[in-house]
Coordinates of C-alpha atoms in Angstrom, one line a residue:
M180 CA -147.8 -89.5 -45.8
S181 CA -149.3 -90.3 -49.2
E182 CA -148.7 -88.0 -52.2
S183 CA -152.5 -87.3 -52.6
K184 CA -152.8 -86.3 -48.9
L185 CA -149.9 -83.7 -49.3
A186 CA -151.5 -82.4 -52.5
G187 CA -154.8 -81.9 -50.7
Q188 CA -153.0 -80.2 -47.8
F189 CA -151.5 -77.7 -50.3
F190 CA -155.0 -76.9 -51.7
D191 CA -156.3 -76.4 -48.1
A192 CA -153.4 -74.1 -47.3
A193 CA -153.9 -72.1 -50.5
I194 CA -157.6 -71.8 -49.9
G195 CA -157.1 -70.7 -46.3
L196 CA -154.7 -67.9 -47.5
L197 CA -157.1 -66.8 -50.2
Q198 CA -159.9 -66.6 -47.6
R199 CA -157.7 -64.5 -45.3
V200 CA -156.8 -62.1 -48.0
R201 CA -160.4 -61.9 -49.1
D202 CA -161.6 -61.1 -45.6
E203 CA -158.7 -59.0 -44.3
E204 CA -157.6 -57.1 -47.4
S205 CA -161.0 -56.3 -49.1
S206 CA -160.9 -52.6 -48.2
S207 CA -157.4 -52.2 -49.5
I208 CA -158.2 -54.1 -52.7
S209 CA -161.2 -51.9 -53.3
R210 CA -159.0 -48.8 -52.8
A211 CA -156.5 -50.1 -55.2
G212 CA -159.2 -50.7 -57.8
T213 CA -160.4 -47.1 -57.3
V214 CA -156.8 -45.8 -57.8
I215 CA -156.5 -47.7 -61.1
A216 CA -160.0 -46.6 -62.2
D217 CA -159.1 -43.0 -61.5
A218 CA -156.0 -43.3 -63.7
V219 CA -157.9 -44.9 -66.5
A220 CA -160.6 -42.2 -66.4
A221 CA -158.0 -39.4 -66.2
G222 CA -156.0 -40.6 -69.2
H223 CA -153.1 -41.9 -67.3
K224 CA -151.0 -45.1 -67.7
L225 CA -150.9 -48.3 -65.8
F226 CA -147.8 -50.4 -65.1
A227 CA -147.0 -53.6 -63.1
F228 CA -143.5 -54.7 -61.9
G229 CA -142.2 -57.8 -60.2
A230 CA -138.8 -59.6 -60.2
G231 CA -138.2 -63.3 -60.1
H232 CA -141.3 -65.3 -59.3
S233 CA -143.0 -62.0 -58.3
S234 CA -142.9 -61.2 -62.0
L235 CA -145.5 -63.9 -62.7
P236 CA -148.5 -62.1 -61.1
A237 CA -147.4 -58.9 -62.8
Q238 CA -147.3 -60.6 -66.2
D239 CA -150.6 -62.3 -65.4
V240 CA -152.5 -59.0 -65.8
V241 CA -150.8 -57.9 -69.0
Y242 CA -152.4 -58.6 -72.4
R243 CA -154.8 -61.3 -71.4
A244 CA -158.4 -62.1 -72.0
G245 CA -160.6 -60.6 -69.4
G246 CA -158.0 -58.2 -68.3
L247 CA -157.5 -54.4 -68.7
A248 CA -155.8 -53.6 -72.0
L249 CA -154.0 -50.7 -70.4
M250 CA -151.9 -52.8 -68.0
N251 CA -148.2 -52.7 -69.1
F252 CA -145.4 -54.8 -67.7
L253 CA -142.5 -52.7 -66.6
A254 CA -139.6 -54.9 -67.5
V255 CA -136.1 -54.8 -65.8
P256 CA -133.8 -56.9 -68.1
G257 CA -132.6 -60.1 -66.5
T258 CA -135.1 -60.1 -63.6
A259 CA -138.4 -61.3 -65.0
G260 CA -137.9 -65.0 -64.7
V261 CA -135.6 -67.9 -65.4
D262 CA -134.7 -66.8 -69.0
V263 CA -131.3 -65.6 -67.9
M264 CA -128.3 -67.9 -67.3
P265 CA -127.4 -68.6 -64.7
A266 CA -130.8 -68.2 -63.1
T267 CA -129.2 -66.9 -59.9
L268 CA -128.2 -63.7 -61.9
G269 CA -131.8 -62.6 -61.6
S270 CA -131.7 -62.8 -57.8
A271 CA -128.4 -60.9 -57.8
L272 CA -129.8 -58.1 -59.9
E273 CA -132.6 -57.5 -57.4
R274 CA -129.9 -56.3 -55.0
V275 CA -128.3 -53.8 -57.4
D276 CA -128.6 -50.2 -56.3
G277 CA -129.7 -47.7 -59.0
L278 CA -131.2 -50.2 -61.4
A279 CA -134.8 -49.2 -60.7
G280 CA -134.0 -45.5 -61.3
A281 CA -132.4 -46.3 -64.7
V282 CA -135.4 -48.3 -65.7
L283 CA -138.0 -45.7 -64.7
D284 CA -136.0 -42.9 -66.3
S285 CA -136.1 -44.9 -69.6
S286 CA -139.8 -45.8 -69.4
P287 CA -142.9 -44.0 -70.4
A288 CA -144.1 -43.8 -66.8
G289 CA -144.8 -40.3 -65.4
E290 CA -146.7 -38.2 -63.1
G291 CA -150.3 -39.4 -62.4
D292 CA -149.6 -42.9 -63.6
V293 CA -150.0 -46.0 -61.5
L294 CA -147.4 -48.6 -60.7
V295 CA -148.1 -51.9 -59.0
V296 CA -144.9 -53.2 -57.4
I297 CA -145.0 -56.9 -56.5
S298 CA -142.3 -58.3 -54.1
L299 CA -143.0 -61.2 -51.7
S300 CA -140.3 -60.1 -49.3
G301 CA -140.2 -56.4 -50.2
R302 CA -136.6 -56.4 -48.8
N303 CA -134.4 -56.1 -51.9
A304 CA -133.1 -52.9 -53.4
L305 CA -134.9 -53.2 -56.7
P306 CA -138.5 -53.2 -55.5
V307 CA -137.8 -50.7 -52.7
E308 CA -136.1 -48.3 -55.0
M309 CA -138.8 -48.9 -57.7
A310 CA -141.4 -47.7 -55.3
M311 CA -139.4 -44.8 -53.9
N312 CA -138.4 -43.5 -57.3
A313 CA -141.9 -43.9 -58.8
R314 CA -143.5 -41.9 -56.0
A315 CA -140.7 -39.2 -56.4
I316 CA -141.8 -38.6 -60.0
G317 CA -145.5 -38.5 -59.1
L318 CA -146.8 -42.0 -59.7
K319 CA -149.3 -43.7 -57.4
V320 CA -147.7 -46.9 -56.1
I321 CA -149.6 -50.0 -55.0
G322 CA -147.4 -52.6 -53.3
V323 CA -148.3 -56.3 -53.1
T324 CA -146.1 -58.0 -50.5
S325 CA -146.0 -60.1 -47.4
V326 CA -145.8 -57.7 -44.5
A327 CA -144.5 -60.5 -42.3
Y328 CA -141.1 -60.1 -43.9
A329 CA -140.8 -56.6 -42.5
T330 CA -140.9 -57.8 -39.0
E331 CA -139.1 -61.2 -39.4
T332 CA -136.2 -60.2 -41.7
R333 CA -133.9 -57.3 -42.3
S334 CA -134.0 -55.0 -45.3
R335 CA -131.3 -55.3 -47.9
H336 CA -131.7 -51.7 -49.0
V337 CA -129.4 -49.1 -47.6
S338 CA -132.3 -47.2 -46.1
G339 CA -133.3 -50.2 -44.0
T340 CA -136.8 -49.9 -45.3
F341 CA -139.1 -52.3 -47.1
L342 CA -141.4 -52.0 -50.1
K343 CA -144.4 -51.5 -47.8
D344 CA -142.8 -48.3 -46.5
H345 CA -143.0 -46.6 -49.9
C346 CA -146.5 -47.3 -51.2
D347 CA -149.8 -45.4 -51.3
I348 CA -151.6 -48.7 -50.8
V349 CA -150.2 -52.0 -49.4
L350 CA -151.9 -55.3 -50.2
D351 CA -150.7 -58.0 -47.8
S352 CA -150.5 -61.5 -49.3
K353 CA -150.2 -63.1 -45.8
I354 CA -147.5 -65.5 -47.0
A355 CA -145.3 -66.7 -44.2
V356 CA -141.6 -66.0 -44.4
G357 CA -139.9 -68.7 -46.6
D358 CA -143.0 -69.2 -48.8
A359 CA -143.4 -72.9 -48.2
E360 CA -146.8 -74.2 -46.9
L361 CA -145.9 -77.8 -46.1
S362 CA -143.5 -80.0 -44.2
S363 CA -143.4 -83.8 -44.0
D364 CA -141.4 -86.6 -42.4
G365 CA -138.7 -87.7 -44.8
I366 CA -138.5 -84.4 -46.5
D367 CA -135.8 -82.2 -45.0
A368 CA -136.9 -78.8 -46.4
P369 CA -140.3 -77.1 -46.3
F370 CA -142.0 -77.1 -49.6
A371 CA -145.1 -76.1 -51.7
P372 CA -145.0 -72.3 -52.1
A373 CA -148.4 -70.5 -52.4
S374 CA -147.3 -67.0 -53.1
T375 CA -147.9 -67.1 -56.9
V376 CA -151.5 -68.5 -56.4
V377 CA -152.3 -65.9 -53.8
T378 CA -150.6 -62.9 -55.4
S379 CA -152.1 -63.6 -58.8
A380 CA -155.6 -63.8 -57.1
I381 CA -154.9 -60.4 -55.5
M382 CA -154.0 -58.8 -58.8
Q383 CA -157.1 -60.2 -60.5
A384 CA -159.3 -59.0 -57.7
V385 CA -157.9 -55.5 -58.0
M386 CA -158.5 -55.6 -61.8
A387 CA -162.1 -56.7 -61.1
A388 CA -162.6 -53.9 -58.6
A389 CA -161.2 -51.4 -61.1
A390 CA -163.5 -52.6 -63.9
G391 CA -166.5 -52.4 -61.5
E392 CA -165.6 -48.9 -60.5
L393 CA -165.2 -47.7 -64.1
A394 CA -168.6 -49.2 -65.0
A395 CA -170.2 -47.5 -61.9
R396 CA -169.0 -44.2 -63.4
G397 CA -170.5 -44.9 -66.8
I398 CA -167.1 -45.7 -68.4
E399 CA -166.7 -48.8 -70.4
P400 CA -163.8 -50.7 -68.9
P401 CA -161.1 -51.3 -71.6
L402 CA -161.1 -55.0 -71.3
L403 CA -159.6 -57.6 -73.7
R404 CA -161.5 -60.6 -75.0
S405 CA -160.1 -64.0 -75.8
G406 CA -158.7 -64.3 -79.4
N407 CA -160.1 -67.8 -79.3
V408 CA -163.7 -66.6 -79.1
D409 CA -165.5 -65.5 -82.3
G410 CA -165.2 -61.7 -82.6
G411 CA -162.5 -61.5 -80.0
H412 CA -159.8 -60.1 -82.4
E413 CA -162.1 -57.4 -83.7
W414 CA -163.1 -56.4 -80.2
N415 CA -159.5 -56.2 -79.1
G416 CA -158.6 -54.2 -82.2
R417 CA -161.1 -51.6 -81.3
V418 CA -159.9 -51.3 -77.7
M419 CA -156.3 -51.0 -78.8
A420 CA -157.1 -48.4 -81.4
E421 CA -158.9 -46.3 -78.8
Y422 CA -156.3 -46.7 -76.1
G423 CA -153.2 -47.2 -78.2
D424 CA -151.3 -44.2 -76.8
R425 CA -151.3 -46.0 -73.3
I426 CA -150.5 -49.5 -74.5
F427 CA -146.7 -50.2 -74.8
Y428 CA -146.4 -53.9 -75.2
R429 CA -147.3 -53.7 -78.9
H430 CA -144.3 -51.7 -79.9

């Protein structure tokens, strides 16, 4: 099979997943946007967490043009990407009991705030405990995960539960177990993961829903503009001055 045909098949697979999420998760995405808008309007804080490649969609909504200035990345050292050596250490840390609690206890997150927990499989200790502990201290938890893992794999948490079991709202990315959309003769392993594309789209859809909900209430959404557009820095400076007590990535 030609390289161009495989590339086209990946686009088709990704588009199909995006259409499924749009059609099947629209109500949940709208509810998630409302939860975030409620928190903004009430003076609460917003956080997003993900480990490994699931950290990418979380980072995608933090400090970016067109995004809500109030979104903060809840970092767990060593788990946010491939900046640790060996890279496999990040995967190992996702299975460590108690790490989520230590991070939450040291964070500015508290009652009434919102935490988006992103985990494709939702089966490891870190995202499960992050959601459990966050709800225990009064946060609203939005989980972004592939629900298929909960029926086709076993939890790695001592409780036997998955991320989806500890969320106020679950957004299902529809990604198949294994996160590989393509197979081909001559290539022994399945390949072409689509989880980052789809999960990032879900996150941006939630942010859009939140902005629309705030505007409908007569509240100017605290959005950032591009620093590469004239007036962008001045705009962002005003937003950050107004909401500085809820923006933690500047310190």
